[in-house]
Amino acid sequence: MTMDLNLRVRISDLYAAYAACLDDGRYEDWPEFFTEDAWYRVVPRENHDRGLPLSTLSLKGKAMMKDRIYGVESTIFHAPYYQRHLIGVPMMAMHDAHTASVEVNYCVFRTKRDASSEILSVGRYLDRIEIGDHLKFTQKFCIFDNDMIPNSLIYPI
Amino acid sequence: MTMDLNLRVRISDLYAAYAACLDDGRYEDWPEFFTEDAWYRVVPRENHDRGLPLSTLSLKGKAMMKDRIYGVESTIFHAPYYQRHLIGVPMMAMHDAHTASVEVNYCVFRTKRDASSEILSVGRYLDRIEIGDHLKFTQKFCIFDNDMIPNSLIYPI
Amino acid sequence: MTMDLNLRVRISDLYAAYAACLDDGRYEDWPEFFTEDAWYRVVPRENHDRGLPLSTLSLKGKAMMKDRIYGVESTIFHAPYYQRHLIGVPMMAMHDAHTASVEVNYCVFRTKRDASSEILSVGRYLDRIEIGDHLKFTQKFCIFDNDMIPNSLIYPI
């Protein structure tokens, strides 16, 4: 199924808005990019390639996402850092009449106070998007190449 | 206000040309991307977020930009380096009938002779573009995450 | 010559597919992105800028490309690593009625097992694309800024 140009533009805008939300640190808005029962996963590439189920992070449904954000902002002790997303050239296709599938490379840079920027996560998104008045992710898998993460992943990717 | 597809393409081309100009080292062409009284600023994110006025670099008008380029090429003593811009997925909107506003992430890599590439600046552009026969920036704010810049910023971002 | 929107989208898709092919490690599919007598070169920027002919890698024709891939997969002793391409905002133009020319920045990240991601190559593609039912590269020059490559280039860029 081909995808019309208008939808491509809307999807591009969705990724721009998603990155800006996280990079601005507006974490409480992040779950709004997902449908109620969406699945958000952060998975090492090695596990994904071998079909192993283990995820670094797996959140099923918006409620778990909100819980995670509450944790990040209120209970996890961590040094704050900035994120900056660079998202590459997407491969877009219609998955079915109401859903688009998108695969796209990303790099997230991390910057701590008084430190140089570094590469936090490099990988690709494997996403499904519900097409409606607003576009929402029903699935967002972040499959990352780097098993070695500097310290730990706090904020969503 | 929505933005028509044709203008989106022109804006995308503007960013590609802007990056190529700097990455090719054609610095004398750089002021031509701006209107006569445009404002170019390089600002740490911390200052921008708190509304603090201090900039790392603030050039008001093309004359100051040309002066800066003269300085870079003729008076500042510095080791030469290559720049390479990666510009992300833009958020575009009409600011008014004749002006577009664009927000987009960037990463500038720096490569010195006989050295590995490194991250020079990571951040986002907060831009205004005058829409005419040629697109020109009336405002270009480079808001960077990394307070710690390896050595110093010589060339424009 | 201006380029119609539909062709722009197809070219964008070509780059997304090219990056995915290499990043997925499907190296045997890589020569299929090229015409029979295409020229693939990896060139240091310094040599390119001075018009020097020396390339790090120069493959003329699909047969040489297949041979290279055979070498990479079967005869060169090397530690495996993942690649991840980020491709920037392209400058596209019609070169002639049947060929497009594209110039676009790239960064390739490399990730070795149990190690952090690092910058493998930063530069730009200087490409020619034959326009037909399928788009194919007739020329792909990878002009890289960093003379210092961490270890060596094994896989195509």
Short mmCIF file of C-alpha atoms in Angstrom, two decimals:
data_model
loop_
_atom_site.label_atom_id
_atom_site.label_comp_id
_atom_site.label_asym_id
_atom_site.label_seq_id
_atom_site.Cartn_x
_atom_site.Cartn_y
_atom_site.Cartn_z
CA MET A 1 0.00 0.00 0.00
CA THR A 2 1.40 3.38 -0.92
CA MET A 3 1.17 6.28 1.43
CA ASP A 4 -0.13 9.68 0.43
CA LEU A 5 2.09 12.71 0.72
CA ASN A 6 -0.07 14.42 3.28
CA LEU A 7 0.19 11.52 5.68
CA ARG A 8 3.96 11.45 5.23
CA VAL A 9 4.13 15.07 6.30
CA ARG A 10 1.94 14.39 9.33
CA ILE A 11 4.14 11.48 10.37
CA SER A 12 7.26 13.59 9.95
CA ASP A 13 5.65 16.24 12.17
CA LEU A 14 4.81 13.56 14.74
CA TYR A 15 8.47 12.58 15.06
CA ALA A 16 9.56 16.19 15.31
CA ALA A 17 7.02 16.79 18.08
CA TYR A 18 7.99 13.57 19.87
CA ALA A 19 11.67 14.52 19.88
CA ALA A 20 10.92 18.08 21.00
CA CYS A 21 8.76 16.84 23.88
CA LEU A 22 11.57 14.69 25.27
CA ASP A 23 14.38 17.11 24.46
CA ASP A 24 12.51 19.97 26.13
CA GLY A 25 12.07 17.77 29.20
CA ARG A 26 8.25 17.86 29.06
CA TYR A 27 8.07 14.25 30.25
CA GLU A 28 4.52 14.45 31.56
CA ASP A 29 3.37 15.06 27.95
CA TRP A 30 5.20 12.01 26.65
CA PRO A 31 2.42 9.40 27.28
CA GLU A 32 0.07 11.51 25.14
CA PHE A 33 1.95 10.37 22.05
CA PHE A 34 0.58 6.86 22.62
CA THR A 35 -2.78 5.08 22.41
CA GLU A 36 -4.26 3.74 25.67
CA ASP A 37 -2.91 0.24 25.20
CA ALA A 38 0.25 1.06 23.28
CA TRP A 39 3.45 -0.89 23.84
CA TYR A 40 6.72 0.98 24.42
CA ARG A 41 9.88 -1.07 24.55
CA VAL A 42 13.59 -0.38 24.71
CA VAL A 43 15.42 -3.47 23.49
CA PRO A 44 19.06 -4.30 22.83
CA ARG A 45 19.57 -5.12 19.18
CA GLU A 46 21.11 -8.45 20.01
CA ASN A 47 17.96 -9.56 21.80
CA HIS A 48 15.69 -8.26 19.07
CA ASP A 49 17.68 -9.96 16.29
CA ARG A 50 17.58 -13.31 18.07
CA GLY A 51 13.91 -12.98 18.95
CA LEU A 52 14.68 -12.95 22.67
CA PRO A 53 11.91 -11.36 24.73
CA LEU A 54 14.04 -9.54 27.29
CA SER A 55 13.72 -5.76 27.17
CA THR A 56 15.62 -3.06 29.00
CA LEU A 57 12.29 -1.37 29.49
CA SER A 58 8.81 -2.56 28.52
CA LEU A 59 5.73 -0.49 29.21
CA LYS A 60 2.33 -1.77 28.16
CA GLY A 61 -0.36 0.88 28.16
CA LYS A 62 -0.41 4.55 28.98
CA ALA A 63 -0.87 3.89 32.70
CA MET A 64 2.55 2.22 32.91
CA MET A 65 4.06 5.08 30.93
CA LYS A 66 2.63 7.64 33.34
CA ASP A 67 3.94 5.57 36.23
CA ARG A 68 7.39 5.52 34.67
CA ILE A 69 7.37 9.29 34.26
CA TYR A 70 6.27 9.70 37.85
CA GLY A 71 9.18 7.49 38.83
CA VAL A 72 11.65 9.43 36.70
CA GLU A 73 10.55 12.76 38.06
CA SER A 74 9.83 11.88 41.68
CA THR A 75 11.47 8.70 42.91
CA ILE A 76 14.55 7.73 40.91
CA PHE A 77 17.68 9.38 42.24
CA HIS A 78 19.73 10.50 39.29
CA ALA A 79 21.84 13.36 38.02
CA PRO A 80 19.85 15.43 35.54
CA TYR A 81 20.93 15.47 31.91
CA TYR A 82 19.72 16.89 28.65
CA GLN A 83 18.69 14.71 25.74
CA ARG A 84 18.83 15.66 22.09
CA HIS A 85 17.31 13.43 19.41
CA LEU A 86 18.46 13.24 15.83
CA ILE A 87 16.05 11.21 13.77
CA GLY A 88 17.00 10.03 10.31
CA VAL A 89 15.28 9.36 7.01
CA PRO A 90 12.18 7.22 7.66
CA MET A 91 10.86 4.15 5.88
CA MET A 92 7.09 4.50 5.95
CA ALA A 93 4.44 2.05 4.81
CA MET A 94 0.78 1.37 5.42
CA HIS A 95 0.47 -1.61 7.75
CA ASP A 96 -3.29 -1.79 7.28
CA ALA A 97 -6.00 0.74 6.38
CA HIS A 98 -5.73 2.51 9.75
CA THR A 99 -2.14 1.93 10.77
CA ALA A 100 1.19 3.05 9.43
CA SER A 101 4.48 1.31 10.16
CA VAL A 102 7.64 3.37 10.39
CA GLU A 103 11.25 2.32 10.74
CA VAL A 104 13.79 5.05 11.30
CA ASN A 105 17.28 5.45 12.74
CA TYR A 106 17.93 7.68 15.70
CA CYS A 107 20.78 8.95 17.81
CA VAL A 108 20.17 10.42 21.23
CA PHE A 109 22.90 12.64 22.61
CA ARG A 110 23.21 13.19 26.33
CA THR A 111 24.66 16.27 27.92
CA LYS A 112 25.31 16.55 31.62
CA ARG A 113 25.97 19.84 33.34
CA ASP A 114 29.48 21.11 32.74
CA ALA A 115 30.36 18.20 30.54
CA SER A 116 30.71 17.46 26.85
CA SER A 117 27.90 15.88 24.89
CA GLU A 118 28.10 12.15 24.39
CA ILE A 119 26.25 9.45 22.54
CA LEU A 120 23.61 7.96 24.82
CA SER A 121 21.78 5.63 22.46
CA VAL A 122 22.08 4.76 18.80
CA GLY A 123 19.54 2.55 17.09
CA ARG A 124 16.27 2.49 15.27
CA TYR A 125 12.62 2.93 16.06
CA LEU A 126 10.27 0.18 14.89
CA ASP A 127 6.89 1.85 15.22
CA ARG A 128 3.21 1.48 14.48
CA ILE A 129 1.04 4.55 14.26
CA GLU A 130 -2.75 4.72 14.47
CA ILE A 131 -4.10 7.11 11.89
CA GLY A 132 -6.87 9.34 13.18
CA ASP A 133 -7.46 13.01 13.83
CA HIS A 134 -4.30 12.78 15.86
CA LEU A 135 -1.54 10.34 15.09
CA LYS A 136 -0.69 8.12 18.04
CA PHE A 137 1.86 5.36 18.51
CA THR A 138 0.35 1.94 19.17
CA GLN A 139 3.84 0.46 19.23
CA LYS A 140 7.22 2.06 19.70
CA PHE A 141 10.22 -0.25 19.89
CA CYS A 142 13.59 1.43 20.42
CA ILE A 143 16.16 -1.12 19.30
CA PHE A 144 19.55 0.11 20.34
CA ASP A 145 22.97 -0.99 19.08
CA ASN A 146 24.98 -0.10 22.14
CA ASP A 147 24.76 -2.68 24.91
CA MET A 148 27.01 -0.46 26.95
CA ILE A 149 24.99 2.51 28.04
CA PRO A 150 26.88 5.26 29.84
CA ASN A 151 25.41 4.90 33.35
CA SER A 152 21.75 4.20 32.89
CA LEU A 153 18.72 5.15 30.84
CA ILE A 154 16.48 7.39 32.89
CA TYR A 155 14.31 9.30 30.47
CA PRO A 156 12.43 7.74 27.56
CA ILE A 157 14.25 7.42 24.27
CA MET B 1 -1.85 28.39 10.00
CA THR B 2 -0.93 25.35 7.94
CA MET B 3 1.98 25.39 5.59
CA ASP B 4 1.79 24.29 1.99
CA LEU B 5 3.95 21.44 0.80
CA ASN B 6 5.89 23.52 -1.65
CA LEU B 7 7.06 25.90 1.06
CA ARG B 8 8.08 22.95 3.21
CA VAL B 9 10.32 21.72 0.42
CA ARG B 10 11.84 25.16 -0.04
CA ILE B 11 12.57 25.41 3.68
CA SER B 12 14.13 21.96 3.69
CA ASP B 13 16.34 23.06 0.78
CA LEU B 14 17.30 26.21 2.68
CA TYR B 15 18.64 24.16 5.59
CA ALA B 16 20.50 21.82 3.26
CA ALA B 17 22.12 24.81 1.53
CA TYR B 18 22.92 26.48 4.86
CA ALA B 19 24.67 23.37 6.15
CA ALA B 20 26.55 22.86 2.91
CA CYS B 21 27.76 26.48 2.91
CA LEU B 22 29.30 26.13 6.36
CA ASP B 23 30.52 22.57 5.92
CA ASP B 24 32.22 23.47 2.64
CA GLY B 25 33.93 26.35 4.43
CA ARG B 26 32.38 29.02 2.16
CA TYR B 27 32.09 31.40 5.11
CA GLU B 28 31.91 34.58 3.04
CA ASP B 29 28.58 33.30 1.61
CA TRP B 30 27.12 32.70 5.05
CA PRO B 31 25.70 36.23 5.68
CA GLU B 32 23.70 35.91 2.45
CA PHE B 33 21.35 33.48 4.22
CA PHE B 34 20.11 36.38 6.37
CA THR B 35 18.05 39.52 5.91
CA GLU B 36 19.81 42.88 6.40
CA ASP B 37 18.71 43.26 10.02
CA ALA B 38 18.58 39.59 10.99
CA TRP B 39 19.61 38.44 14.44
CA TYR B 40 22.01 35.52 14.80
CA ARG B 41 22.63 34.19 18.28
CA VAL B 42 24.44 31.27 19.83
CA VAL B 43 23.02 30.74 23.31
CA PRO B 44 23.58 28.11 26.01
CA ARG B 45 20.36 26.26 26.70
CA GLU B 46 20.51 27.08 30.37
CA ASN B 47 20.46 30.81 29.63
CA HIS B 48 17.70 30.46 27.06
CA ASP B 49 15.49 28.38 29.37
CA ARG B 50 15.82 30.90 32.19
CA GLY B 51 15.29 33.86 29.91
CA LEU B 52 18.78 35.17 30.60
CA PRO B 53 20.01 37.52 27.89
CA LEU B 54 23.67 36.45 27.80
CA SER B 55 24.75 34.89 24.50
CA THR B 56 27.97 33.21 23.51
CA LEU B 57 27.70 35.10 20.25
CA SER B 58 25.11 37.68 19.20
CA LEU B 59 25.23 39.33 15.81
CA LYS B 60 22.59 41.87 14.88
CA GLY B 61 22.47 42.61 11.16
CA LYS B 62 24.40 41.40 8.18
CA ALA B 63 27.19 43.92 8.73
CA MET B 64 28.09 42.31 12.05
CA MET B 65 27.97 38.89 10.41
CA LYS B 66 30.37 39.98 7.69
CA ASP B 67 32.63 41.44 10.34
CA ARG B 68 32.59 38.17 12.22
CA ILE B 69 33.54 36.25 9.09
CA TYR B 70 36.35 38.69 8.41
CA GLY B 71 37.55 38.07 11.94
CA VAL B 72 37.33 34.31 11.60
CA GLU B 73 39.23 34.28 8.34
CA SER B 74 41.74 37.03 8.92
CA THR B 75 42.35 37.93 12.54
CA ILE B 76 41.49 35.11 14.93
CA PHE B 77 44.38 32.76 15.45
CA HIS B 78 43.02 29.22 15.49
CA ALA B 79 43.72 25.74 14.25
CA PRO B 80 41.54 24.98 11.24
CA TYR B 81 38.86 22.33 11.53
CA TYR B 82 36.10 20.89 9.44
CA GLN B 83 32.46 21.16 10.43
CA ARG B 84 29.69 18.77 9.45
CA HIS B 85 26.05 19.51 10.21
CA LEU B 86 23.36 16.95 10.75
CA ILE B 87 19.97 18.59 10.90
CA GLY B 88 16.97 16.65 12.15
CA VAL B 89 13.24 16.56 11.48
CA PRO B 90 11.89 20.13 11.52
CA MET B 91 8.79 21.58 13.16
CA MET B 92 7.53 24.21 10.74
CA ALA B 93 4.70 26.68 11.17
CA MET B 94 3.58 29.98 9.71
CA HIS B 95 4.44 32.74 12.16
CA ASP B 96 2.53 35.32 10.14
CA ALA B 97 1.56 35.69 6.48
CA HIS B 98 5.16 36.41 5.41
CA THR B 99 7.23 34.58 7.99
CA ALA B 100 7.75 30.93 8.86
CA SER B 101 9.04 29.71 12.18
CA VAL B 102 11.16 26.58 12.31
CA GLU B 103 12.48 24.62 15.25
CA VAL B 104 14.88 21.81 14.48
CA ASN B 105 17.58 19.81 16.26
CA TYR B 106 21.15 19.81 15.01
CA CYS B 107 24.46 18.23 15.74
CA VAL B 108 27.68 19.76 14.44
CA PHE B 109 30.67 17.45 14.28
CA ARG B 110 34.17 18.86 14.28
CA THR B 111 37.16 17.21 12.70
CA LYS B 112 40.66 18.50 13.11
CA ARG B 113 43.52 17.40 10.93
CA ASP B 114 44.78 13.95 11.83
CA ALA B 115 42.23 13.51 14.56
CA SER B 116 38.96 11.71 15.08
CA SER B 117 35.65 13.49 14.64
CA GLU B 118 34.02 14.79 17.77
CA ILE B 119 30.79 16.42 18.79
CA LEU B 120 31.22 20.20 18.68
CA SER B 121 27.71 21.39 19.37
CA VAL B 122 24.39 19.71 19.98
CA GLY B 123 21.19 21.69 20.23
CA ARG B 124 18.35 23.18 18.29
CA TYR B 125 17.76 26.05 15.92
CA LEU B 126 14.93 28.42 16.76
CA ASP B 127 14.50 30.29 13.51
CA ARG B 128 12.31 32.77 11.68
CA ILE B 129 12.34 32.83 7.90
CA GLU B 130 11.13 35.62 5.64
CA ILE B 131 9.21 34.20 2.71
CA GLY B 132 10.01 35.86 -0.60
CA ASP B 133 11.62 34.96 -3.90
CA HIS B 134 14.48 33.78 -1.75
CA LEU B 135 14.05 32.49 1.76
CA LYS B 136 16.15 34.38 4.29
CA PHE B 137 16.56 34.03 8.02
CA THR B 138 15.39 37.03 10.02
CA GLN B 139 16.28 35.18 13.20
CA LYS B 140 18.53 32.24 13.85
CA PHE B 141 19.06 31.20 17.45
CA CYS B 142 21.37 28.26 18.04
CA ILE B 143 20.53 26.99 21.49
CA PHE B 144 23.14 24.46 22.49
CA ASP B 145 23.01 21.83 25.23
CA ASN B 146 26.71 21.53 25.87
CA ASP B 147 28.09 24.28 28.08
CA MET B 148 31.47 22.68 27.69
CA ILE B 149 32.64 23.37 24.19
CA PRO B 150 35.85 21.62 23.15
CA ASN B 151 38.18 24.65 22.84
CA SER B 152 36.13 27.40 21.31
CA LEU B 153 33.54 28.12 18.67
CA ILE B 154 35.21 29.78 15.72
CA TYR B 155 32.97 29.23 12.73
CA PRO B 156 29.21 29.84 12.73
CA ILE B 157 26.97 26.99 13.77
CA MET C 1 15.72 21.84 -13.60
CA THR C 2 13.27 21.51 -10.76
CA MET C 3 12.40 18.17 -9.31
CA ASP C 4 8.87 16.99 -8.77
CA LEU C 5 7.69 16.12 -5.29
CA ASN C 6 7.06 12.51 -6.09
CA LEU C 7 10.65 11.95 -7.17
CA ARG C 8 11.88 13.65 -4.02
CA VAL C 9 9.92 11.17 -1.95
CA ARG C 10 11.30 8.24 -3.95
CA ILE C 11 14.85 9.49 -3.46
CA SER C 12 14.27 9.93 0.25
CA ASP C 13 12.99 6.33 0.38
CA LEU C 14 16.08 5.17 -1.50
CA TYR C 15 18.39 6.61 1.16
CA ALA C 16 16.30 5.13 3.94
CA ALA C 17 16.46 1.70 2.29
CA TYR C 18 20.19 2.04 1.61
CA ALA C 19 20.92 2.87 5.24
CA ALA C 20 18.67 0.05 6.49
CA CYS C 21 20.37 -2.47 4.23
CA LEU C 22 23.81 -1.67 5.63
CA ASP C 23 22.67 -1.15 9.22
CA ASP C 24 20.83 -4.46 9.18
CA GLY C 25 23.98 -6.14 7.94
CA ARG C 26 22.37 -7.36 4.69
CA TYR C 27 25.61 -6.75 2.80
CA GLU C 28 24.85 -9.14 -0.06
CA ASP C 29 21.92 -6.85 -1.02
CA TRP C 30 24.10 -3.76 -1.08
CA PRO C 31 25.30 -4.02 -4.74
CA GLU C 32 21.65 -4.05 -5.85
CA PHE C 33 21.45 -0.34 -5.05
CA PHE C 34 23.80 0.34 -7.96
CA THR C 35 23.70 0.17 -11.76
CA GLU C 36 25.95 -2.40 -13.48
CA ASP C 37 28.76 0.06 -14.15
CA ALA C 38 28.29 2.33 -11.14
CA TRP C 39 31.24 3.87 -9.34
CA TYR C 40 31.46 3.65 -5.55
CA ARG C 41 34.24 5.57 -3.88
CA VAL C 42 35.25 6.38 -0.33
CA VAL C 43 37.52 9.43 -0.43
CA PRO C 44 39.15 11.60 2.23
CA ARG C 45 37.87 15.13 1.98
CA GLU C 46 41.35 16.51 1.67
CA ASN C 47 41.97 14.48 -1.47
CA HIS C 48 38.60 15.34 -2.94
CA ASP C 49 39.03 19.08 -2.31
CA ARG C 50 42.43 19.12 -3.97
CA GLY C 51 41.29 17.00 -6.89
CA LEU C 52 43.69 14.20 -5.93
CA PRO C 53 42.63 10.85 -7.36
CA LEU C 54 43.57 8.62 -4.41
CA SER C 55 40.63 6.87 -2.77
CA THR C 56 40.43 4.78 0.36
CA LEU C 57 38.18 2.47 -1.60
CA SER C 58 37.18 2.63 -5.25
CA LEU C 59 34.87 0.06 -6.78
CA LYS C 60 33.92 0.34 -10.44
CA GLY C 61 30.96 -1.79 -11.39
CA LYS C 62 28.72 -4.16 -9.52
CA ALA C 63 31.13 -7.07 -9.97
CA MET C 64 33.77 -5.31 -7.89
CA MET C 65 31.15 -4.49 -5.29
CA LYS C 66 30.11 -8.13 -5.01
CA ASP C 67 33.74 -9.09 -4.74
CA ARG C 68 34.21 -6.60 -1.93
CA ILE C 69 31.23 -7.99 -0.05
CA TYR C 70 32.56 -11.52 -0.52
CA GLY C 71 35.85 -10.32 0.94
CA VAL C 72 34.18 -8.61 3.87
CA GLU C 73 32.09 -11.63 4.73
CA SER C 74 34.49 -14.44 3.94
CA THR C 75 38.16 -13.44 3.82
CA ILE C 76 38.89 -10.30 5.83
CA PHE C 77 39.64 -11.08 9.44
CA HIS C 78 37.94 -8.45 11.57
CA ALA C 79 35.97 -7.99 14.73
CA PRO C 80 32.28 -7.58 13.90
CA TYR C 81 30.61 -4.27 14.56
CA TYR C 82 27.25 -2.67 14.01
CA GLN C 83 26.80 0.37 11.80
CA ARG C 84 24.09 2.99 12.14
CA HIS C 85 23.61 5.68 9.50
CA LEU C 86 22.15 9.10 10.12
CA ILE C 87 21.54 10.90 6.87
CA GLY C 88 20.82 14.61 6.83
CA VAL C 89 18.77 17.02 4.77
CA PRO C 90 19.51 16.41 1.06
CA MET C 91 20.21 18.83 -1.76
CA MET C 92 18.56 17.31 -4.81
CA ALA C 93 18.68 18.47 -8.42
CA MET C 94 18.13 17.02 -11.85
CA HIS C 95 21.51 16.38 -13.45
CA ASP C 96 19.94 15.54 -16.80
CA ALA C 97 16.54 14.21 -17.90
CA HIS C 98 17.26 10.73 -16.54
CA THR C 99 19.64 11.38 -13.68
CA ALA C 100 19.33 13.10 -10.34
CA SER C 101 22.26 14.43 -8.35
CA VAL C 102 22.11 14.38 -4.58
CA GLU C 103 24.47 15.81 -2.00
CA VAL C 104 23.77 14.96 1.60
CA ASN C 105 25.64 14.80 4.90
CA TYR C 106 25.94 11.58 6.82
CA CYS C 107 27.29 10.23 10.06
CA VAL C 108 27.94 6.55 10.54
CA PHE C 109 28.14 5.34 14.12
CA ARG C 110 29.98 2.15 14.94
CA THR C 111 29.19 -0.09 17.88
CA LYS C 112 31.35 -3.03 18.85
CA ARG C 113 30.17 -5.71 21.21
CA ASP C 114 30.25 -4.60 24.82
CA ALA C 115 31.47 -1.15 23.93
CA SER C 116 30.03 2.33 23.59
CA SER C 117 29.01 3.69 20.22
CA GLU C 118 31.52 5.87 18.47
CA ILE C 119 31.71 8.01 15.36
CA LEU C 120 33.08 5.91 12.51
CA SER C 121 32.74 8.29 9.59
CA VAL C 122 31.41 11.79 9.13
CA GLY C 123 31.08 13.34 5.71
CA ARG C 124 28.83 13.72 2.73
CA TYR C 125 27.56 11.64 -0.12
CA LEU C 126 28.00 13.05 -3.62
CA ASP C 127 25.69 10.85 -5.63
CA ARG C 128 24.12 10.37 -9.06
CA ILE C 129 20.92 8.39 -9.36
CA GLU C 130 19.48 6.86 -12.50
CA ILE C 131 15.74 7.42 -12.64
CA GLY C 132 13.76 4.38 -13.78
CA ASP C 133 11.24 1.94 -12.37
CA HIS C 134 13.78 1.49 -9.64
CA LEU C 135 16.19 4.18 -8.57
CA LYS C 136 19.81 3.08 -8.73
CA PHE C 137 23.05 4.83 -7.93
CA THR C 138 25.35 5.34 -10.90
CA GLN C 139 27.79 7.15 -8.65
CA LYS C 140 28.19 7.19 -4.91
CA PHE C 141 31.13 9.11 -3.51
CA CYS C 142 31.51 9.07 0.27
CA ILE C 143 33.71 12.04 1.09
CA PHE C 144 34.70 11.80 4.71
CA ASP C 145 36.10 14.49 6.99
CA ASN C 146 37.97 12.28 9.41
CA ASP C 147 41.34 11.10 8.10
CA MET C 148 41.73 9.20 11.32
CA ILE C 149 39.42 6.23 11.16
CA PRO C 150 39.13 4.15 14.31
CA ASN C 151 40.82 0.93 13.14
CA SER C 152 39.70 0.38 9.60
CA LEU C 153 36.67 0.59 7.33
CA ILE C 154 35.35 -2.89 6.71
CA TYR C 155 31.73 -2.53 5.65
CA PRO C 156 30.51 -0.07 3.02
CA ILE C 157 29.57 3.41 4.16
#
